Amino acid sequence: MIKWIYQNGIVLYLVNTFLLSIHLTFNFGYNIFLIIMVLYTILLLINPQQFKLVILHRAFHFLLILTGLNILYLIVFDNISNLESLKYLSARTIQFTIIPLSIFYNYEYYKDKFLTHLVFIIFGIVLLGIFLDPFLLSGRYDGIIWNPNALASFTVIAFGILLLKNKEKSNLDYILLIVFLIVSLATGSRGVLVGISLAYVFRYGFSFRNVLYAVLSIMIYLLLLNLNFDTSLNRIGSQSLFNDRTIQYYYAIETFLQKPISGWGLSKYSFLNMDLVPYHLLHSGAIISAHNAYLAIIVQYGLIFSSFLFYIIFSKGYEVLYYFRKPKVGYPVIYSYLIIYTLIASIYENLITGINEFHTILFWFSLAILSYSKSESLNAD
């Protein structure tokens, strides 16, 4: 039973993010999250040698270093008696424990079947949403998910996985790709255009087929702009990708400048100091968070510690992406796609810093499994 938990921890963790994204199952999902955190804490205490064997593997050193930086930051700049910061530290530490354990004890599964299973779970969520709410073009579509952007995150990632998984596609694969594409655009999330375009570049490069797709896409784009819909294409045509983000970036920078060295603390991820925001903007709902992971990190950690974090993230990213730069299909390119997509999407979304965010968890998992794959490949040579 314990080995099964080690092998499938990340699956449970990711599936639970779906529960947390649905209104009706949110409370259940939150309780499951607490159970996962407590369970892994107990396992860590009763069997530390097992954890030590995995965590000290050279492929996962970057996760161990990041955990150490979080602890050091708490001691130096944060407050060790701050309960919320301790909660964040504990959750992040367990997250960075679940990921390597799952990879170490179930590596073959995560190279192949895991990605297929993930696609079908997302497809099931989409189908249920369409059954309960079939009006895809009546506004920004969210199905059964609490937020259109969250649904877009699921469907775009599923689209990218399916497009990059195999050279040969079955009829079912094409049906799934079309469904994910339509639902993604129906969410009205402008970021889906980045994710979909990036997946095509990964799969086909700048080939004749890609040029043809680009021409067809422009034609569809121009057609939809003249229709009164609220799709991703309509929104980016009328508002641009960063239209409602720049003012949030401004207040994120102002928040950072208040504590540029020490940062605001571990508990203040995706934080803005709302005291800086004028009354009319505060109550209009236009200001929510930084909507930029990089700004969120420097607000949270300050200039010194965020510099170390950025160095670790980008150096590890470059290392694995360069090593697996040649494949066009299969699990290395899928996980590479997820890393690059996250780094780009972090310009306009709060990724990387969260605990229970689907896209963020996949980002850290992708870095870790490619790092482990590289290590295994070098050992085989």
Coordinates of C-alpha atoms in Angstrom, one line a residue:
M1 CA 0.0 0.0 0.0
I2 CA 2.8 2.4 0.9
K3 CA 4.6 1.6 -2.3
W4 CA 1.4 2.3 -4.3
I5 CA 1.2 5.7 -2.6
Y6 CA 4.8 6.5 -3.5
Q7 CA 4.2 5.4 -7.1
N8 CA 0.9 7.3 -7.6
G9 CA 1.2 10.3 -5.4
I10 CA 1.5 12.9 -8.2
V11 CA -1.6 11.3 -9.9
L12 CA -3.6 11.8 -6.7
Y13 CA -2.3 15.3 -6.3
L14 CA -3.2 16.3 -9.9
V15 CA -6.6 14.6 -9.9
N16 CA -7.3 16.5 -6.7
T17 CA -6.7 19.8 -8.5
F18 CA -9.6 19.0 -10.8
L19 CA -11.8 18.5 -7.7
L20 CA -10.6 21.8 -6.3
S21 CA -11.6 23.5 -9.7
I22 CA -15.2 22.4 -9.5
H23 CA -17.6 24.3 -7.2
L24 CA -19.5 21.2 -6.0
T25 CA -16.4 19.2 -5.1
F26 CA -14.2 22.0 -3.8
N27 CA -14.6 21.3 -0.1
F28 CA -14.1 17.6 -0.7
G29 CA -11.0 18.4 -2.7
Y30 CA -9.6 20.6 0.0
N31 CA -10.1 17.8 2.6
I32 CA -8.3 15.4 0.2
F33 CA -5.4 17.9 -0.1
L34 CA -5.1 18.0 3.7
I35 CA -5.1 14.2 3.9
I36 CA -2.4 14.0 1.2
M37 CA -0.2 16.5 3.2
V38 CA -0.7 14.7 6.5
L39 CA -0.2 11.2 4.9
Y40 CA 3.1 12.2 3.3
T41 CA 4.3 13.9 6.5
I42 CA 3.6 10.7 8.5
L43 CA 5.4 8.6 5.9
L44 CA 8.4 10.9 6.0
L45 CA 8.6 10.7 9.7
I46 CA 8.3 6.9 9.9
N47 CA 10.5 6.1 7.0
P48 CA 13.0 8.9 6.5
Q49 CA 15.6 6.6 4.8
Q50 CA 13.3 5.9 1.9
F51 CA 12.8 9.6 1.3
K52 CA 16.5 10.3 1.7
L53 CA 17.3 7.7 -1.0
V54 CA 15.1 9.5 -3.5
I55 CA 15.5 13.2 -2.5
L56 CA 19.3 12.9 -2.6
H57 CA 19.3 11.5 -6.1
R58 CA 21.2 14.0 -8.3
A59 CA 18.3 14.5 -10.7
F60 CA 16.3 16.0 -7.9
H61 CA 18.9 18.2 -6.3
F62 CA 17.3 21.3 -7.6
L63 CA 14.1 20.5 -5.7
L64 CA 16.1 20.0 -2.5
I65 CA 17.9 23.3 -3.1
L66 CA 14.7 25.2 -3.6
T67 CA 13.3 23.7 -0.4
G68 CA 16.4 24.8 1.4
L69 CA 16.1 28.3 0.1
N70 CA 12.5 28.4 1.3
I71 CA 13.6 27.4 4.8
L72 CA 16.5 29.9 4.8
Y73 CA 14.2 32.7 3.6
L74 CA 11.8 31.9 6.4
I75 CA 14.5 32.2 8.9
V76 CA 16.3 35.3 7.5
F77 CA 13.4 37.5 6.2
D78 CA 10.1 36.0 7.1
N79 CA 8.8 35.1 10.6
I80 CA 9.2 31.5 11.8
S81 CA 6.2 32.0 14.0
N82 CA 4.0 33.1 11.0
L83 CA 1.6 30.2 10.7
E84 CA 0.6 31.0 7.1
S85 CA 4.2 31.0 6.0
L86 CA 4.8 27.7 7.7
K87 CA 1.8 26.3 5.9
Y88 CA 3.2 27.4 2.6
L89 CA 6.6 26.0 3.4
S90 CA 5.1 22.6 4.5
A91 CA 2.9 22.3 1.5
R92 CA 5.7 23.2 -1.0
T93 CA 8.1 20.8 0.8
I94 CA 5.6 17.9 0.5
Q95 CA 4.9 18.9 -3.1
F96 CA 8.6 18.7 -3.9
T97 CA 8.6 15.3 -2.1
I98 CA 5.6 13.7 -3.9
I99 CA 7.1 14.6 -7.3
P100 CA 10.4 12.8 -7.1
L101 CA 9.0 9.8 -5.2
S102 CA 6.4 9.2 -7.9
I103 CA 9.0 9.5 -10.7
F104 CA 11.6 7.3 -8.9
Y105 CA 9.2 4.4 -8.1
N106 CA 7.0 4.6 -11.3
Y107 CA 9.2 6.1 -14.0
E108 CA 8.0 3.9 -16.9
Y109 CA 4.3 4.8 -16.2
Y110 CA 5.0 8.5 -16.3
K111 CA 6.9 8.1 -19.6
D112 CA 3.9 6.7 -21.4
K113 CA 0.5 5.8 -19.9
F114 CA 0.3 8.8 -17.5
L115 CA -0.1 11.4 -20.2
T116 CA -2.8 9.4 -22.0
H117 CA -4.7 8.9 -18.8
L118 CA -4.4 12.7 -18.1
V119 CA -5.9 13.5 -21.5
F120 CA -8.9 11.1 -21.0
I121 CA -9.6 12.6 -17.5
I122 CA -9.7 16.1 -19.0
F123 CA -11.9 14.8 -21.8
G124 CA -14.3 13.4 -19.2
I125 CA -14.4 16.7 -17.5
V126 CA -15.1 18.5 -20.8
L127 CA -17.9 16.0 -21.8
L128 CA -19.6 16.4 -18.4
G129 CA -19.4 20.1 -18.8
I130 CA -20.9 20.0 -22.3
F131 CA -23.7 17.7 -21.1
L132 CA -24.6 20.1 -18.2
D133 CA -23.9 23.3 -20.2
P134 CA -23.9 22.8 -24.0
F135 CA -23.9 26.5 -24.8
L136 CA -20.3 26.9 -25.9
L137 CA -20.7 30.3 -27.5
S138 CA -23.1 32.0 -25.1
G139 CA -20.3 33.8 -23.3
R140 CA -16.9 32.8 -21.9
Y141 CA -17.4 29.0 -21.5
D142 CA -16.4 27.3 -18.3
G143 CA -18.4 24.1 -18.2
I144 CA -18.3 22.7 -14.7
I145 CA -15.0 24.4 -13.8
W146 CA -15.1 27.5 -11.6
N147 CA -13.2 29.7 -14.0
P148 CA -12.9 29.8 -17.9
N149 CA -9.1 30.3 -17.6
A150 CA -8.8 27.2 -15.4
L151 CA -10.8 25.2 -18.0
A152 CA -8.6 26.6 -20.8
S153 CA -5.5 25.5 -18.9
F154 CA -6.8 21.9 -18.8
T155 CA -7.9 21.7 -22.4
V156 CA -4.8 23.5 -24.0
I157 CA -2.5 21.1 -22.1
A158 CA -4.5 18.1 -23.2
F159 CA -4.4 19.4 -26.8
G160 CA -0.6 19.8 -26.6
I161 CA -0.1 16.4 -25.1
L162 CA -2.3 14.7 -27.7
L163 CA -0.7 16.6 -30.6
L164 CA 2.8 15.8 -29.6
K165 CA 2.3 12.2 -28.3
N166 CA 2.5 10.1 -31.4
K167 CA 3.4 10.5 -35.1
E168 CA 0.3 8.6 -36.2
K169 CA -3.1 9.8 -35.0
S170 CA -6.2 7.6 -34.7
N171 CA -9.7 8.9 -35.6
L172 CA -10.4 9.2 -31.9
D173 CA -7.2 11.4 -31.5
Y174 CA -8.5 13.8 -34.2
I175 CA -11.9 14.0 -32.5
L176 CA -10.3 14.8 -29.2
L177 CA -8.0 17.4 -30.7
I178 CA -11.0 19.1 -32.4
V179 CA -13.0 19.1 -29.1
F180 CA -10.1 20.4 -27.1
L181 CA -9.5 23.1 -29.7
I182 CA -13.1 24.3 -29.8
V183 CA -13.6 24.3 -26.0
S184 CA -10.2 26.1 -25.5
L185 CA -11.3 28.9 -27.9
A186 CA -14.8 29.0 -26.3
T187 CA -13.3 29.8 -22.9
G188 CA -12.3 33.2 -24.2
S189 CA -8.8 32.8 -22.7
R190 CA -6.4 34.7 -24.8
G191 CA -3.5 32.6 -23.5
V192 CA -4.9 29.5 -25.3
L193 CA -3.6 31.0 -28.6
V194 CA -0.1 30.9 -27.2
G195 CA -0.4 27.3 -26.0
I196 CA -1.9 26.0 -29.2
S197 CA 0.5 27.9 -31.4
L198 CA 3.4 26.7 -29.4
A199 CA 2.3 23.1 -29.6
Y200 CA 2.1 23.4 -33.4
V201 CA 5.6 24.8 -33.6
F202 CA 6.9 22.0 -31.4
R203 CA 5.2 19.4 -33.6
Y204 CA 5.8 20.7 -37.1
G205 CA 8.4 23.5 -36.8
F206 CA 8.2 26.1 -39.6
S207 CA 7.2 23.7 -42.3
F208 CA 4.9 24.2 -45.3
R209 CA 2.1 22.6 -43.3
N210 CA 2.5 25.1 -40.5
V211 CA 2.4 28.0 -43.0
L212 CA -0.8 26.6 -44.4
Y213 CA -2.3 26.2 -40.9
A214 CA -1.3 29.8 -40.2
V215 CA -3.1 31.0 -43.3
L216 CA -6.3 29.1 -42.4
S217 CA -6.1 30.3 -38.8
I218 CA -5.9 33.9 -39.9
M219 CA -8.9 33.4 -42.1
I220 CA -10.9 31.9 -39.2
Y221 CA -9.7 34.6 -37.0
L222 CA -10.9 37.4 -39.3
L223 CA -14.3 35.6 -39.7
L224 CA -14.8 35.3 -35.9
L225 CA -13.9 38.9 -35.3
N226 CA -17.0 39.9 -37.3
L227 CA -19.2 37.7 -35.1
N228 CA -20.6 38.7 -31.7
F229 CA -18.9 35.9 -29.8
D230 CA -16.6 36.0 -26.7
T231 CA -14.1 33.4 -27.8
S232 CA -10.3 33.7 -27.3
L233 CA -9.9 35.1 -30.8
N234 CA -12.5 37.8 -30.3
R235 CA -11.1 38.8 -27.0
I236 CA -7.5 39.1 -28.3
G237 CA -8.7 40.9 -31.3
S238 CA -10.5 43.5 -29.3
Q239 CA -8.3 43.7 -26.2
S240 CA -4.9 42.3 -26.9
L241 CA -3.1 39.7 -24.8
F242 CA -2.0 42.1 -22.0
N243 CA -4.9 44.6 -22.2
D244 CA -6.1 44.2 -18.6
R245 CA -2.7 43.1 -17.2
T246 CA -0.6 46.2 -17.4
I247 CA -2.3 48.0 -14.6
Q248 CA -1.9 44.9 -12.4
Y249 CA 1.8 44.8 -13.3
Y250 CA 2.1 48.4 -12.2
Y251 CA 0.7 47.7 -8.7
A252 CA 2.8 44.5 -8.5
I253 CA 6.0 46.6 -9.1
E254 CA 4.8 49.2 -6.6
T255 CA 4.2 46.4 -4.0
F256 CA 7.7 45.1 -4.7
L257 CA 9.3 48.5 -4.3
Q258 CA 7.9 48.7 -0.7
K259 CA 10.0 45.7 0.3
P260 CA 12.5 45.2 -2.5
I261 CA 15.1 43.3 -0.4
S262 CA 13.2 41.2 2.0
G263 CA 10.0 40.6 0.1
W264 CA 6.6 40.2 1.7
G265 CA 7.0 36.6 2.9
L266 CA 6.2 33.0 1.9
S267 CA 2.5 33.4 2.7
K268 CA 2.2 36.3 0.2
Y269 CA 2.4 34.5 -3.1
S270 CA 0.4 36.1 -5.9
F271 CA 0.2 39.1 -3.6
L272 CA -0.6 42.8 -4.2
N273 CA -0.8 45.4 -1.5
M274 CA -4.3 46.6 -2.0
D275 CA -3.7 49.7 0.1
L276 CA -1.9 51.1 -3.0
V277 CA -4.9 50.6 -5.3
P278 CA -7.4 53.5 -5.7
Y279 CA -10.9 52.9 -4.4
H280 CA -12.6 52.8 -7.8
L281 CA -10.2 50.2 -9.2
L282 CA -10.3 48.1 -6.0
H283 CA -14.1 47.8 -6.1
S284 CA -14.3 47.4 -9.9
G285 CA -12.7 43.9 -9.7
A286 CA -10.0 45.0 -12.2
I287 CA -7.2 44.4 -9.7
I288 CA -6.9 40.8 -8.4
S289 CA -3.3 39.8 -8.3
A290 CA 0.0 40.4 -10.2
H291 CA -1.1 38.1 -13.1
N292 CA 2.7 37.6 -13.7
A293 CA 4.6 34.8 -12.0
Y294 CA 7.9 36.6 -12.2
L295 CA 6.6 39.7 -10.5
A296 CA 4.8 37.5 -8.0
I297 CA 8.0 35.8 -7.1
I298 CA 10.0 39.0 -6.5
V299 CA 7.1 40.4 -4.4
Q300 CA 7.1 37.2 -2.4
Y301 CA 10.8 36.7 -1.9
G302 CA 12.4 40.0 -2.6
L303 CA 15.3 40.7 -4.9
I304 CA 18.0 38.5 -3.3
F305 CA 16.2 35.2 -2.9
S306 CA 14.1 35.6 -6.1
S307 CA 17.4 35.9 -8.0
F308 CA 18.5 32.5 -6.7
L309 CA 15.1 31.0 -7.5
F310 CA 15.2 32.3 -11.1
Y311 CA 18.7 31.0 -11.6
I312 CA 17.7 27.5 -10.4
I313 CA 14.5 27.4 -12.5
F314 CA 16.1 28.7 -15.7
S315 CA 19.4 26.8 -15.4
K316 CA 17.6 23.5 -14.8
G317 CA 15.1 24.4 -17.6
Y318 CA 17.9 25.1 -20.1
E319 CA 19.8 22.0 -19.0
V320 CA 16.9 19.5 -19.7
L321 CA 15.6 21.4 -22.8
Y322 CA 19.0 21.4 -24.4
Y323 CA 19.5 17.7 -23.7
F324 CA 16.1 16.7 -25.2
R325 CA 16.1 19.3 -28.0
K326 CA 16.0 16.8 -30.9
P327 CA 12.7 14.7 -30.4
K328 CA 9.6 15.9 -32.2
V329 CA 7.1 13.5 -30.6
G330 CA 7.0 11.4 -27.4
Y331 CA 7.3 12.2 -23.7
P332 CA 10.5 14.3 -23.8
V333 CA 9.0 16.8 -26.2
I334 CA 5.7 16.9 -24.3
Y335 CA 7.4 17.7 -21.1
S336 CA 9.6 20.2 -22.8
Y337 CA 6.5 21.8 -24.3
L338 CA 5.0 22.0 -20.8
I339 CA 8.1 23.7 -19.4
I340 CA 8.3 26.3 -22.2
Y341 CA 4.6 26.9 -22.2
T342 CA 4.6 27.6 -18.5
L343 CA 7.6 29.9 -18.7
I344 CA 5.8 31.9 -21.4
A345 CA 2.4 31.8 -19.8
S346 CA 3.9 33.0 -16.5
I347 CA 4.2 36.5 -18.2
Y348 CA 0.5 36.9 -18.0
E349 CA -0.6 34.3 -15.4
N350 CA 0.2 33.5 -11.8
L351 CA 2.0 30.2 -12.3
I352 CA 5.1 28.5 -10.7
T353 CA 4.3 29.8 -7.2
G354 CA 1.1 28.0 -6.4
I355 CA 0.5 24.8 -4.5
N356 CA -2.8 23.4 -5.9
E357 CA -2.6 24.8 -9.4
F358 CA -2.7 22.1 -12.2
H359 CA -0.4 23.9 -14.6
T360 CA 2.1 24.7 -11.9
I361 CA 2.3 21.2 -10.6
L362 CA 2.9 19.9 -14.2
F363 CA 5.7 22.4 -14.6
W364 CA 7.6 21.2 -11.6
F365 CA 6.9 17.6 -12.5
S366 CA 8.1 18.1 -16.1
L367 CA 11.4 19.6 -14.9
A368 CA 11.9 16.7 -12.5
I369 CA 11.1 13.9 -14.9
L370 CA 13.3 15.2 -17.7
S371 CA 16.1 15.7 -15.2
Y372 CA 15.6 12.1 -14.1
S373 CA 15.4 10.9 -17.7
K374 CA 18.7 12.7 -18.5
S375 CA 20.3 11.1 -15.5
E376 CA 19.1 7.6 -16.5
S377 CA 20.2 8.1 -20.1
L378 CA 23.7 9.2 -19.0
N379 CA 24.0 6.2 -16.6
A380 CA 23.0 3.8 -19.5
D381 CA 25.7 5.3 -21.7

